[in-house]
CSV table of C-alpha atoms and ligand atoms in Angstrom, one decimal:
chain,number,residue,atom,x,y,z
U,1001,MET,CA,-4.6,-28.7,-13.1
U,1002,LYS,CA,-6.1,-32.2,-13.6
U,1003,GLY,CA,-9.7,-31.2,-13.8
U,1004,LEU,CA,-11.8,-28.2,-12.9
U,1005,ALA,CA,-13.5,-29.9,-10.0
U,1006,GLN,CA,-10.2,-30.8,-8.4
U,1007,MET,CA,-8.4,-28.4,-6.1
U,1008,PHE,CA,-4.8,-27.6,-6.6
U,1009,LYS,CA,-3.1,-27.7,-3.3
U,1010,PHE,CA,-0.1,-25.4,-2.9
U,1011,PRO,CA,2.9,-26.7,-0.9
U,1012,ASP,CA,2.3,-26.5,2.9
U,1013,ASN,CA,5.2,-24.0,3.3
U,1014,PHE,CA,4.0,-21.8,0.4
U,1015,VAL,CA,3.9,-18.2,1.6
U,1016,TRP,CA,0.7,-16.2,1.0
U,1017,GLY,CA,1.3,-12.5,1.6
U,1018,VAL,CA,0.3,-9.0,0.8
U,1019,ALA,CA,2.6,-6.1,-0.2
U,1020,THR,CA,2.9,-2.3,0.1
U,1021,SER,CA,5.6,0.3,0.0
U,1022,SER,CA,6.6,3.0,2.4
U,1023,PHE,CA,5.9,6.2,0.3
U,1024,GLN,CA,2.6,4.8,-0.9
U,1025,ILE,CA,1.1,4.3,2.5
U,1026,GLU,CA,3.0,5.8,5.4
U,1027,GLY,CA,2.4,9.5,5.3
U,1028,ALA,CA,4.0,11.3,8.3
U,1029,VAL,CA,6.6,12.7,6.0
U,1030,ASP,CA,7.9,15.3,8.4
U,1031,VAL,CA,7.7,13.2,11.5
U,1032,ASP,CA,10.4,11.8,13.8
U,1033,GLY,CA,13.4,13.0,11.8
U,1034,ARG,CA,12.4,11.7,8.3
U,1035,SER,CA,14.0,13.8,5.6
U,1036,GLU,CA,12.7,14.7,2.1
U,1037,SER,CA,12.6,12.0,-0.5
U,1038,ILE,CA,12.8,12.3,-4.3
U,1039,TRP,CA,9.1,11.6,-4.3
U,1040,ASP,CA,8.2,14.4,-1.9
U,1041,ARG,CA,10.1,16.6,-4.3
U,1042,LEU,CA,8.4,15.3,-7.5
U,1043,CYS,CA,5.0,15.7,-6.0
U,1044,LYS,CA,5.7,19.5,-5.7
U,1045,ARG,CA,6.3,19.8,-9.4
U,1046,PRO,CA,3.1,21.1,-11.0
U,1047,GLY,CA,1.5,18.5,-13.2
U,1048,ALA,CA,3.6,15.6,-12.0
U,1049,ILE,CA,0.9,13.8,-10.1
U,1050,ALA,CA,-2.4,13.3,-12.0
U,1051,ASP,CA,-4.7,14.4,-9.1
U,1052,ASN,CA,-2.2,16.9,-7.6
U,1053,THR,CA,-1.8,14.9,-4.5
U,1054,ASN,CA,1.3,13.8,-2.5
U,1055,GLY,CA,2.4,11.4,0.1
U,1056,ASP,CA,2.0,13.7,3.1
U,1057,VAL,CA,-0.8,11.7,4.7
U,1058,ALA,CA,-1.3,8.8,2.3
U,1059,CYS,CA,-3.0,6.0,4.3
U,1060,ASP,CA,-1.5,7.3,7.5
U,1061,HIS,CA,0.0,3.9,8.0
U,1062,TYR,CA,2.7,5.4,10.2
U,1063,ASN,CA,0.1,6.0,12.9
U,1064,ARG,CA,-2.5,3.3,11.9
U,1065,TRP,CA,-0.2,0.4,11.5
U,1066,PRO,CA,-1.6,-1.6,14.4
U,1067,GLU,CA,-5.0,-1.5,12.7
U,1068,ASP,CA,-3.4,-2.6,9.4
U,1069,VAL,CA,-1.6,-5.5,11.2
U,1070,LYS,CA,-5.0,-6.5,12.7
U,1071,ILE,CA,-6.6,-6.5,9.2
U,1072,MET,CA,-3.8,-8.7,7.9
U,1073,SER,CA,-4.1,-11.0,10.8
U,1074,ASP,CA,-7.9,-11.3,10.2
U,1075,MET,CA,-7.1,-12.1,6.5
U,1076,GLY,CA,-4.8,-14.9,7.7
U,1077,VAL,CA,-1.8,-13.8,5.6
U,1078,GLY,CA,1.5,-15.5,6.4
U,1079,ALA,CA,3.7,-12.7,5.3
U,1080,TYR,CA,3.8,-8.9,4.8
U,1081,ARG,CA,6.1,-7.3,2.3
U,1082,PHE,CA,6.7,-3.6,3.1
U,1083,SER,CA,9.6,-1.3,2.3
U,1084,VAL,CA,11.7,0.8,4.6
U,1085,ALA,CA,12.0,4.5,3.9
U,1086,TRP,CA,15.7,5.3,3.7
U,1087,PRO,CA,15.1,9.0,4.6
U,1088,ARG,CA,13.7,7.8,8.0
U,1089,ILE,CA,16.8,5.7,8.7
U,1090,ILE,CA,19.6,7.9,7.5
U,1091,PRO,CA,18.1,11.3,6.8
U,1092,THR,CA,21.3,12.7,5.4
U,1093,GLY,CA,21.5,9.8,2.9
U,1094,ARG,CA,24.9,8.7,4.2
U,1095,GLY,CA,26.0,9.1,7.8
U,1096,ALA,CA,24.2,9.3,11.1
U,1097,THR,CA,21.4,6.8,11.9
U,1098,ASN,CA,18.0,8.2,13.1
U,1099,GLN,CA,17.0,5.9,15.9
U,1100,LYS,CA,13.4,7.1,15.8
U,1101,GLY,CA,13.1,5.8,12.2
U,1102,ILE,CA,14.5,2.4,13.2
U,1103,ASP,CA,12.1,2.3,16.1
U,1104,PHE,CA,9.1,2.7,13.9
U,1105,TYR,CA,10.0,-0.4,11.8
U,1106,SER,CA,11.1,-2.3,14.8
U,1107,ARG,CA,7.7,-1.8,16.4
U,1108,LEU,CA,6.0,-2.8,13.2
U,1109,VAL,CA,8.1,-5.9,12.9
U,1110,ASP,CA,7.3,-6.9,16.5
U,1111,GLY,CA,3.6,-6.3,15.9
U,1112,LEU,CA,3.7,-8.5,12.8
U,1113,LEU,CA,5.5,-11.3,14.6
U,1114,GLU,CA,3.1,-11.2,17.5
U,1115,ALA,CA,0.3,-11.6,15.0
U,1116,GLY,CA,2.1,-14.5,13.4
U,1117,ILE,CA,2.9,-12.7,10.2
U,1118,ASP,CA,6.5,-12.9,8.8
U,1119,PRO,CA,7.9,-9.6,7.7
U,1120,CYS,CA,9.6,-9.3,4.3
U,1121,VAL,CA,11.5,-6.1,4.0
U,1122,THR,CA,12.2,-4.3,0.7
U,1123,LEU,CA,15.2,-2.0,1.2
U,1124,TYR,CA,14.5,0.3,-1.7
U,1125,HIS,CA,11.1,1.0,-3.2
U,1126,TRP,CA,11.9,4.3,-4.8
U,1127,ASP,CA,12.0,6.9,-1.9
U,1128,LEU,CA,15.7,8.0,-2.2
U,1129,PRO,CA,16.7,10.8,0.2
U,1130,GLN,CA,16.6,14.0,-1.8
U,1131,ILE,CA,20.0,15.0,-0.4
U,1132,LEU,CA,21.5,12.1,-2.4
U,1133,GLU,CA,19.6,13.2,-5.5
U,1134,ASP,CA,21.3,16.6,-5.1
U,1135,GLN,CA,24.6,14.8,-5.6
U,1136,GLY,CA,23.4,12.9,-8.7
U,1137,GLY,CA,21.2,10.3,-7.2
U,1138,TRP,CA,21.5,6.8,-8.8
U,1139,THR,CA,23.5,8.2,-11.6
U,1140,ASN,CA,26.3,8.8,-9.1
U,1141,ARG,CA,28.2,5.6,-8.3
U,1142,ASP,CA,28.6,6.7,-4.7
U,1143,THR,CA,24.9,6.1,-4.2
U,1144,ALA,CA,25.4,2.4,-4.5
U,1145,TYR,CA,27.9,2.5,-1.6
U,1146,ALA,CA,25.5,4.7,0.4
U,1147,PHE,CA,22.8,2.1,-0.2
U,1148,ALA,CA,25.2,-0.6,1.1
U,1149,ASP,CA,25.8,1.5,4.3
U,1150,TYR,CA,22.1,1.9,4.8
U,1151,THR,CA,21.6,-1.9,4.2
U,1152,GLU,CA,24.2,-2.5,6.9
U,1153,THR,CA,22.4,-0.3,9.4
U,1154,ILE,CA,18.9,-1.6,8.8
U,1155,SER,CA,19.8,-5.3,8.5
U,1156,ARG,CA,21.7,-5.0,11.8
U,1157,ALA,CA,18.7,-3.4,13.5
U,1158,LEU,CA,16.1,-5.8,12.1
U,1159,GLY,CA,17.9,-8.9,11.1
U,1160,ASP,CA,17.3,-10.7,14.3
U,1161,ARG,CA,13.6,-10.7,13.4
U,1162,VAL,CA,13.3,-10.1,9.6
U,1163,LYS,CA,14.4,-13.2,7.6
U,1164,THR,CA,13.3,-12.2,4.1
U,1165,TRP,CA,15.0,-9.3,2.3
U,1166,VAL,CA,14.4,-7.7,-1.1
U,1167,THR,CA,17.2,-5.4,-2.0
U,1168,ILE,CA,15.7,-3.3,-4.8
U,1169,ASN,CA,12.2,-3.0,-6.2
U,1170,GLU,CA,12.0,-2.9,-10.0
U,1171,PRO,CA,15.2,-1.5,-11.6
U,1172,TRP,CA,13.4,-1.0,-14.9
U,1173,CYS,CA,10.9,1.5,-13.3
U,1174,ILE,CA,13.7,3.3,-11.5
U,1175,SER,CA,15.6,3.7,-14.8
U,1176,VAL,CA,13.1,4.0,-17.5
U,1177,LEU,CA,10.3,5.8,-15.7
U,1178,GLY,CA,12.8,8.0,-13.8
U,1179,TYR,CA,15.1,9.0,-16.7
U,1180,ILE,CA,13.3,8.3,-20.0
U,1181,ASN,CA,9.6,9.0,-19.7
U,1182,GLY,CA,10.1,11.1,-16.7
U,1183,GLU,CA,6.9,10.2,-14.9
U,1184,HIS,CA,8.7,8.9,-11.9
U,1185,ALA,CA,11.2,10.6,-9.6
U,1186,PRO,CA,13.6,12.2,-10.4
U,1187,GLY,CA,11.5,13.1,-13.4
U,1188,ILE,CA,14.1,13.3,-16.1
U,1189,LYS,CA,13.2,12.7,-19.7
U,1190,ASN,CA,14.9,11.0,-22.6
U,1191,ASP,CA,18.4,10.6,-21.1
U,1192,TRP,CA,19.6,7.1,-21.9
U,1193,PRO,CA,23.2,7.6,-20.6
U,1194,LYS,CA,21.6,8.5,-17.2
U,1195,ALA,CA,19.0,5.8,-17.4
U,1196,LEU,CA,21.6,3.2,-18.0
U,1197,SER,CA,24.0,4.4,-15.3
U,1198,ALA,CA,21.2,4.7,-12.8
U,1199,ALA,CA,20.1,1.1,-13.6
U,1200,HIS,CA,23.7,-0.1,-13.2
U,1201,HIS,CA,24.2,1.6,-9.9
U,1202,VAL,CA,20.9,0.3,-8.6
U,1203,MET,CA,22.0,-3.3,-9.5
U,1204,LEU,CA,25.5,-2.6,-8.1
U,1205,GLY,CA,23.7,-1.6,-4.9
U,1206,HIS,CA,21.9,-4.9,-5.0
U,1207,GLY,CA,25.1,-6.8,-5.4
U,1208,LEU,CA,26.8,-5.0,-2.6
U,1209,ALA,CA,23.8,-5.5,-0.3
U,1210,VAL,CA,23.6,-9.3,-0.7
U,1211,PRO,CA,26.8,-10.2,1.3
U,1212,ILE,CA,25.9,-7.6,3.9
U,1213,ILE,CA,22.5,-9.3,4.5
U,1214,ARG,CA,24.2,-12.7,4.6
U,1215,ASP,CA,26.6,-11.5,7.3
U,1216,ASN,CA,23.9,-9.8,9.4
U,1217,VAL,CA,21.1,-12.3,8.9
U,1218,PRO,CA,22.8,-15.7,8.5
U,1219,ASP,CA,19.5,-17.5,8.6
U,1220,GLY,CA,17.8,-15.1,6.2
U,1221,GLU,CA,17.1,-15.1,2.5
U,1222,VAL,CA,17.8,-12.3,0.1
U,1223,GLY,CA,17.0,-11.4,-3.5
U,1224,ILE,CA,16.1,-8.6,-6.0
U,1225,THR,CA,12.7,-7.9,-7.4
U,1226,VAL,CA,12.3,-7.2,-11.1
U,1227,ASN,CA,9.2,-6.3,-13.0
U,1228,LEU,CA,8.9,-8.5,-16.0
U,1229,VAL,CA,6.7,-8.3,-19.1
U,1230,PRO,CA,6.3,-11.4,-21.1
U,1231,ASN,CA,6.0,-10.5,-24.8
U,1232,GLU,CA,5.1,-12.0,-28.1
U,1233,PRO,CA,5.2,-10.7,-31.6
U,1234,ALA,CA,1.9,-9.6,-33.2
U,1235,SER,CA,2.8,-11.6,-36.3
U,1236,GLN,CA,5.7,-13.9,-37.2
U,1237,SER,CA,7.1,-11.3,-39.6
U,1238,GLY,CA,10.8,-10.6,-39.3
U,1239,ALA,CA,9.9,-7.0,-38.3
U,1240,ASP,CA,7.6,-8.0,-35.5
U,1241,ARG,CA,9.9,-10.6,-34.2
U,1242,ASP,CA,12.8,-8.2,-34.2
U,1243,ALA,CA,10.7,-5.6,-32.4
U,1244,CYS,CA,9.9,-8.2,-29.9
U,1245,ARG,CA,13.5,-9.2,-29.3
U,1246,HIS,CA,14.3,-5.5,-28.8
U,1247,PHE,CA,11.4,-5.1,-26.3
U,1248,ASP,CA,12.5,-8.2,-24.3
U,1249,GLY,CA,16.1,-6.9,-24.1
U,1250,PHE,CA,14.8,-3.5,-23.0
U,1251,PHE,CA,12.4,-4.7,-20.4
U,1252,ASN,CA,13.5,-8.1,-19.1
U,1253,ARG,CA,17.0,-9.2,-20.2
U,1254,TRP,CA,18.8,-5.9,-19.3
U,1255,TYR,CA,18.2,-6.7,-15.7
U,1256,LEU,CA,18.0,-10.5,-15.6
U,1257,ASP,CA,21.2,-11.2,-17.5
U,1258,PRO,CA,23.5,-9.3,-15.2
U,1259,VAL,CA,21.8,-10.6,-12.1
U,1260,PHE,CA,22.4,-14.1,-13.4
U,1261,GLY,CA,26.0,-13.5,-14.3
U,1262,ARG,CA,25.7,-13.0,-18.0
U,1263,GLY,CA,26.5,-9.3,-18.2
U,1264,TYR,CA,24.5,-6.9,-20.3
U,1265,PRO,CA,22.8,-8.3,-23.4
U,1266,ALA,CA,25.0,-7.5,-26.5
U,1267,ASP,CA,22.0,-7.2,-28.9
U,1268,ARG,CA,20.4,-4.6,-26.7
U,1269,VAL,CA,23.7,-2.6,-26.4
U,1270,ALA,CA,23.9,-2.7,-30.2
U,1271,ASP,CA,20.2,-1.5,-30.5
U,1272,LEU,CA,21.0,1.5,-28.2
U,1273,VAL,CA,24.0,2.5,-30.3
U,1274,LYS,CA,22.1,2.0,-33.6
U,1275,ALA,CA,19.3,4.2,-32.3
U,1276,GLY,CA,21.8,6.9,-31.3
U,1277,GLU,CA,20.8,6.7,-27.7
U,1278,ILE,CA,24.3,6.1,-26.5
U,1279,PRO,CA,27.5,7.1,-28.4
U,1280,SER,CA,29.2,3.7,-28.4
U,1281,SER,CA,29.0,0.3,-27.0
U,1282,ASP,CA,31.4,1.3,-24.2
U,1283,LEU,CA,29.4,1.5,-21.1
U,1284,PRO,CA,31.3,4.1,-19.1
U,1285,PHE,CA,29.7,3.3,-15.8
U,1286,LEU,CA,30.8,-0.3,-15.9
U,1287,HIS,CA,33.9,-0.8,-13.8
U,1288,LYS,CA,36.0,-3.9,-13.5
U,1289,GLY,CA,34.5,-6.4,-11.1
U,1290,ASP,CA,31.0,-4.8,-11.2
U,1291,LEU,CA,29.4,-7.7,-13.1
U,1292,GLU,CA,30.8,-10.1,-10.6
U,1293,THR,CA,29.3,-8.0,-7.7
U,1294,ILE,CA,25.9,-7.7,-9.4
U,1295,ALA,CA,25.8,-11.5,-10.0
U,1296,ALA,CA,26.0,-12.1,-6.2
U,1297,ASP,CA,24.5,-15.5,-5.4
U,1298,SER,CA,21.0,-14.8,-4.0
U,1299,ASP,CA,18.4,-17.1,-2.5
U,1300,PHE,CA,15.4,-16.1,-4.7
U,1301,LEU,CA,14.3,-14.0,-7.6
U,1302,GLY,CA,11.4,-11.7,-6.8
U,1303,ILE,CA,9.1,-10.9,-9.8
U,1304,ASN,CA,6.3,-8.4,-10.1
U,1305,TYR,CA,3.8,-9.3,-12.8
U,1306,TYR,CA,0.9,-7.2,-14.0
U,1307,SER,CA,0.4,-7.7,-17.7
U,1308,ARG,CA,1.9,-8.8,-21.0
U,1309,ALA,CA,2.9,-7.0,-24.2
U,1310,VAL,CA,2.0,-7.8,-27.8
U,1311,ILE,CA,4.7,-6.3,-30.0
U,1312,ARG,CA,4.1,-4.8,-33.4
U,1313,ASP,CA,6.7,-3.0,-35.5
U,1314,GLU,CA,4.5,0.0,-36.4
U,1315,LYS,CA,7.1,1.4,-38.8
U,1316,ALA,CA,7.5,-1.7,-40.9
U,1317,GLU,CA,6.1,-1.5,-44.4
U,1318,ASN,CA,4.0,-4.3,-45.8
U,1319,ASN,CA,4.1,-6.0,-42.5
U,1320,ASP,CA,2.1,-9.3,-42.1
U,1321,PRO,CA,-1.3,-8.9,-40.6
U,1322,PRO,CA,-1.3,-9.4,-36.9
U,1323,ASP,CA,-2.4,-12.8,-35.6
U,1324,VAL,CA,-2.0,-11.9,-31.9
U,1325,VAL,CA,-3.9,-9.0,-30.6
U,1326,SER,CA,-4.4,-7.7,-27.0
U,1327,THR,CA,-7.8,-8.3,-25.5
U,1328,LYS,CA,-9.9,-5.4,-24.3
U,1329,ASN,CA,-10.2,-6.9,-20.8
U,1330,GLU,CA,-8.2,-4.2,-19.1
U,1331,THR,CA,-7.9,-2.9,-15.5
U,1332,ASP,CA,-8.2,0.8,-14.6
U,1333,MET,CA,-4.5,1.2,-15.5
U,1334,GLY,CA,-5.3,0.1,-19.1
U,1335,TRP,CA,-3.3,-3.0,-18.5
U,1336,GLU,CA,-4.6,-6.1,-20.2
U,1337,VAL,CA,-5.7,-8.9,-17.8
U,1338,TRP,CA,-3.5,-11.8,-19.0
U,1339,PRO,CA,-2.9,-14.6,-16.4
U,1340,LEU,CA,-1.3,-16.9,-19.0
U,1341,GLY,CA,1.6,-14.4,-19.1
U,1342,LEU,CA,2.4,-15.1,-15.5
U,1343,GLU,CA,2.6,-18.8,-16.1
U,1344,GLN,CA,4.7,-18.2,-19.2
U,1345,ILE,CA,7.2,-15.9,-17.6
U,1346,LEU,CA,7.6,-18.2,-14.6
U,1347,VAL,CA,8.3,-21.2,-16.8
U,1348,ARG,CA,10.7,-19.2,-18.9
U,1349,LEU,CA,12.6,-18.1,-15.8
U,1350,LYS,CA,13.1,-21.7,-14.8
U,1351,ASP,CA,14.2,-22.7,-18.3
U,1352,ASP,CA,16.4,-19.7,-19.1
U,1353,TYR,CA,17.8,-18.7,-15.8
U,1354,ASN,CA,17.1,-21.5,-13.3
U,1355,PRO,CA,16.9,-19.5,-10.1
U,1356,LYS,CA,17.0,-21.4,-6.8
U,1357,ALA,CA,13.5,-20.1,-5.9
U,1358,ILE,CA,11.1,-17.5,-7.3
U,1359,GLN,CA,8.7,-15.3,-5.3
U,1360,VAL,CA,5.9,-13.4,-6.9
U,1361,THR,CA,6.5,-10.2,-4.8
U,1362,GLU,CA,3.6,-8.3,-6.5
U,1363,ASN,CA,0.6,-9.1,-8.6
U,1364,GLY,CA,-2.7,-7.2,-8.6
U,1365,CYS,CA,-5.0,-4.8,-10.4
U,1366,ALA,CA,-6.6,-1.4,-10.1
U,1367,TYR,CA,-10.4,-1.2,-10.1
U,1368,ALA,CA,-12.3,1.8,-8.6
U,1369,THR,CA,-15.1,-0.2,-7.0
U,1370,ALA,CA,-16.4,1.8,-4.0
U,1371,PRO,CA,-18.6,0.6,-1.0
U,1372,ASN,CA,-22.2,0.0,-2.0
U,1373,ALA,CA,-25.2,1.3,0.1
U,1374,ASP,CA,-24.6,-1.5,2.6
U,1375,GLY,CA,-20.9,-0.6,2.9
U,1376,ILE,CA,-19.8,-3.7,1.0
U,1377,VAL,CA,-17.1,-3.4,-1.7
U,1378,GLU,CA,-18.1,-5.9,-4.4
U,1379,ASP,CA,-14.9,-6.0,-6.4
U,1380,THR,CA,-15.7,-9.1,-8.4
U,1381,GLU,CA,-13.3,-8.1,-11.1
U,1382,ARG,CA,-10.4,-8.1,-8.6
U,1383,ILE,CA,-11.4,-11.6,-7.4
U,1384,ALA,CA,-11.4,-12.8,-11.0
U,1385,TYR,CA,-8.0,-11.3,-11.6
U,1386,PHE,CA,-6.5,-12.9,-8.5
U,1387,ASP,CA,-8.2,-16.2,-9.2
U,1388,GLY,CA,-6.7,-16.3,-12.7
U,1389,HIS,CA,-3.2,-15.4,-11.7
U,1390,ILE,CA,-3.1,-17.7,-8.7
U,1391,ARG,CA,-4.2,-20.5,-11.1
U,1392,ALA,CA,-1.3,-19.5,-13.3
U,1393,CYS,CA,1.0,-19.9,-10.3
U,1394,ALA,CA,-0.4,-23.4,-9.7
U,1395,LYS,CA,0.2,-24.4,-13.3
U,1396,ALA,CA,3.7,-23.1,-13.1
U,1397,ILE,CA,4.4,-25.1,-10.0
U,1398,GLU,CA,3.0,-28.2,-11.8
U,1399,GLN,CA,5.6,-27.6,-14.5
U,1400,GLY,CA,8.4,-27.6,-11.9
U,1401,VAL,CA,8.8,-23.9,-11.3
U,1402,PRO,CA,10.3,-23.4,-7.8
U,1403,LEU,CA,7.7,-20.8,-6.8
U,1404,THR,CA,7.7,-20.3,-3.0
U,1405,ALA,CA,5.6,-17.2,-2.4
U,1406,TYR,CA,2.8,-15.0,-3.7
U,1407,TYR,CA,2.2,-11.5,-2.5
U,1408,ALA,CA,-0.9,-9.7,-3.6
U,1409,TRP,CA,-0.5,-6.0,-4.5
U,1410,SER,CA,-1.7,-4.4,-2.4
U,1411,LEU,CA,-3.0,-4.6,1.1
U,1412,LEU,CA,-4.5,-1.1,0.9
U,1413,ASP,CA,-5.6,1.3,-1.7
U,1414,ASN,CA,-2.7,3.8,-1.8
U,1415,PHE,CA,-0.7,6.5,-3.6
U,1416,GLU,CA,-0.2,5.0,-7.0
U,1417,TRP,CA,2.8,7.2,-7.9
U,1418,ALA,CA,2.1,9.6,-10.9
U,1419,PHE,CA,-1.6,8.6,-10.8
U,1420,GLY,CA,-2.0,9.8,-7.2
U,1421,TYR,CA,-5.0,8.2,-5.4
U,1422,GLU,CA,-7.1,7.6,-8.4
U,1423,LYS,CA,-6.0,4.1,-9.0
U,1424,ARG,CA,-7.1,1.6,-6.3
U,1425,PHE,CA,-5.1,-1.6,-6.0
U,1426,GLY,CA,-6.1,-2.5,-2.5
U,1427,LEU,CA,-7.7,-5.6,-1.1
U,1428,VAL,CA,-8.8,-3.1,1.5
U,1429,TYR,CA,-10.7,0.1,0.6
U,1430,VAL,CA,-9.4,3.3,2.0
U,1431,ASP,CA,-11.7,6.3,2.4
U,1432,TYR,CA,-9.3,9.2,2.0
U,1433,ASP,CA,-11.5,11.6,3.9
U,1434,THR,CA,-11.8,9.6,7.1
U,1435,LEU,CA,-8.9,7.1,6.4
U,1436,ASP,CA,-11.3,4.3,7.4
U,1437,ARG,CA,-10.4,0.9,6.1
U,1438,THR,CA,-13.0,-1.5,4.7
U,1439,PRO,CA,-11.8,-5.0,3.5
U,1440,LYS,CA,-13.2,-5.6,0.1
U,1441,GLN,CA,-14.9,-8.9,-1.0
U,1442,SER,CA,-11.5,-9.8,-2.5
U,1443,ALA,CA,-9.9,-9.7,1.0
U,1444,HIS,CA,-12.5,-12.2,2.2
U,1445,TRP,CA,-11.9,-14.3,-0.9
U,1446,TYR,CA,-8.2,-14.2,-0.3
U,1447,ARG,CA,-8.7,-15.2,3.3
U,1448,ASP,CA,-10.7,-18.3,2.2
U,1449,LEU,CA,-8.0,-19.2,-0.3
U,1450,ILE,CA,-5.3,-19.0,2.2
U,1451,GLN,CA,-7.3,-21.1,4.6
U,1452,LYS,CA,-7.8,-23.8,2.0
U,1453,GLY,CA,-4.2,-23.5,0.8
U,1454,GLY,CA,-5.4,-24.1,-2.7
U,1455,ILE,CA,-7.5,-23.1,-5.7
Z,2454,FCB,C1,4.6,-1.7,-9.3
Z,2454,FCB,C2,5.2,-1.0,-8.1
Z,2454,FCB,C3,4.2,-0.8,-7.0
Z,2454,FCB,C4,2.8,-0.4,-7.5
Z,2454,FCB,C5,2.4,-1.4,-8.6
Z,2454,FCB,C6,1.0,-1.1,-9.2
Z,2454,FCB,O1,5.4,-1.3,-10.4
Z,2454,FCB,O2,6.3,-1.7,-7.6
Z,2454,FCB,O3,4.7,0.1,-6.1
Z,2454,FCB,O4,2.8,0.9,-7.9
Z,2454,FCB,O5,3.3,-1.3,-9.7
C-alpha cells in the first residue's frame, strides 16, 4: 500500500464472498431422506461436544435458506461458498441417489443465482455418511472411489449452474483432528497409520474428482482447500529451526507437496519413522499412480487462514532465548490475531508452488459479542480482524500473488464442531432460541467494503 490515505483497489473481477458448511448450519438431519453422518454420531458421544449440543437444528438453514440468501444479497456479496451434505445426496454412501437431497441444493442454487450471487460448492466438508465409516471411512481406499461417484452425481445435477467447485475442505483437520487428537469425527486418537491413510485417500478423492468436474462442468473451475499455518522459529537455534521444519512438514507440506506433484516430503516421513509413529518409510496406502492422480491439474488452490504458529523446541536443553513470541491478541478460540501471516503464506505459495490462482476460501474470527440494548451487535474486534486480513490480501496482490477471491468465515454464527455453539464466527448473529438472524456491524462494514471494492 502506497500510503495510508490511499485506497487499495482490488481487481474488478475479484470475488467477495462468505462461507459456511452443511453440518454447521443446516439442521434438518432426519429430513427428506438424509442419512446419519459421522458428525451426528460423534455428537452422541458423551463429552465430545463442549456444550453437549449437536447439529439437529443448527441454524435451521435447511428451512430458512431464503432468508439467508436475502441477507447475503443485502450485504452485496458476489459469491457464497457452501458445502453439500453427502448423506443427503447418496444416503447409503455409495449407490442410489436421493432426489430430494439434490432438489434442496438445486433450489438453493437457483435462489442464489436469482439474487446475483455465484455459488461455490464444497463437496466434502466433513459430514461423511456414517455407513461408510462403518466400512472404515477414509482409512478405506474404497471411500475415495465412493467420493468420486458422489462427485459425478452432484456435479451432473448442479454443474449447469455451479461454476466453482472445491473438492475437499482441509485434509489436515480430517486427518489430524479425526485420528490423532480425536476431537473431530470419527474421534480416533493417536493413530498415525490411520491418520496418514485417511489423508491419502482424501487427497486421492480430490484427484479423482478433478477430471469428473472438468467433464461435467467444462466452463467451471476446481481446486482443493487446505488450511495452512505459517510458522517461524522462536529463536534461530538449531533446535527451534528444526522443530519449525518439522511443524511445517506436518501442517503444510504434507498436503501441498503431493497436490503440486512433489509426492510426500521425505523429511517428514523420516520424522514419523524416527518418532516411532509409523514402522517404516514404506507408506502402505500409496499405490502406483496415486501421486499422479493427486497432482491433477486444478484451476486454483483454496486456502483457509486463521492464525500463525511460533515454534519452540521445549525439550531442547540450553536453547537460545526466544526472540519471537506470540502476542496476546487472541480471538475466543485462543488463536493469535496475526494478519501478516496471511500475507506471508500467500507470497510463499506463489514463490514455492506457483499455483495458477489462489482463493482465500475461509478467514475469520470468533468473538462472543451479543446484541446490545438497542439490538446492535458492535463487533469491533471482528471488523479489526477482517480489516487487517483484507489489507494483507491487498499487500499480497501488490507482490504479484494471483489471489482471485476472499470468503469471510462465516455468514452465520454456527455449530463450531467440538466447541458446539459457544464460538461465534458469524457476520450475522444467530439467537439459538428463536433462530432470529441479526447482521452484526461487521456485516455492514463488509457490505461497504464490497461496494467500494477496496480498502
Ligand atoms: C475451519 C473449518 C470451518 C470452521 C473454521 C472456524 O477449520 O473449515 O468449518 O470451523 O475452521
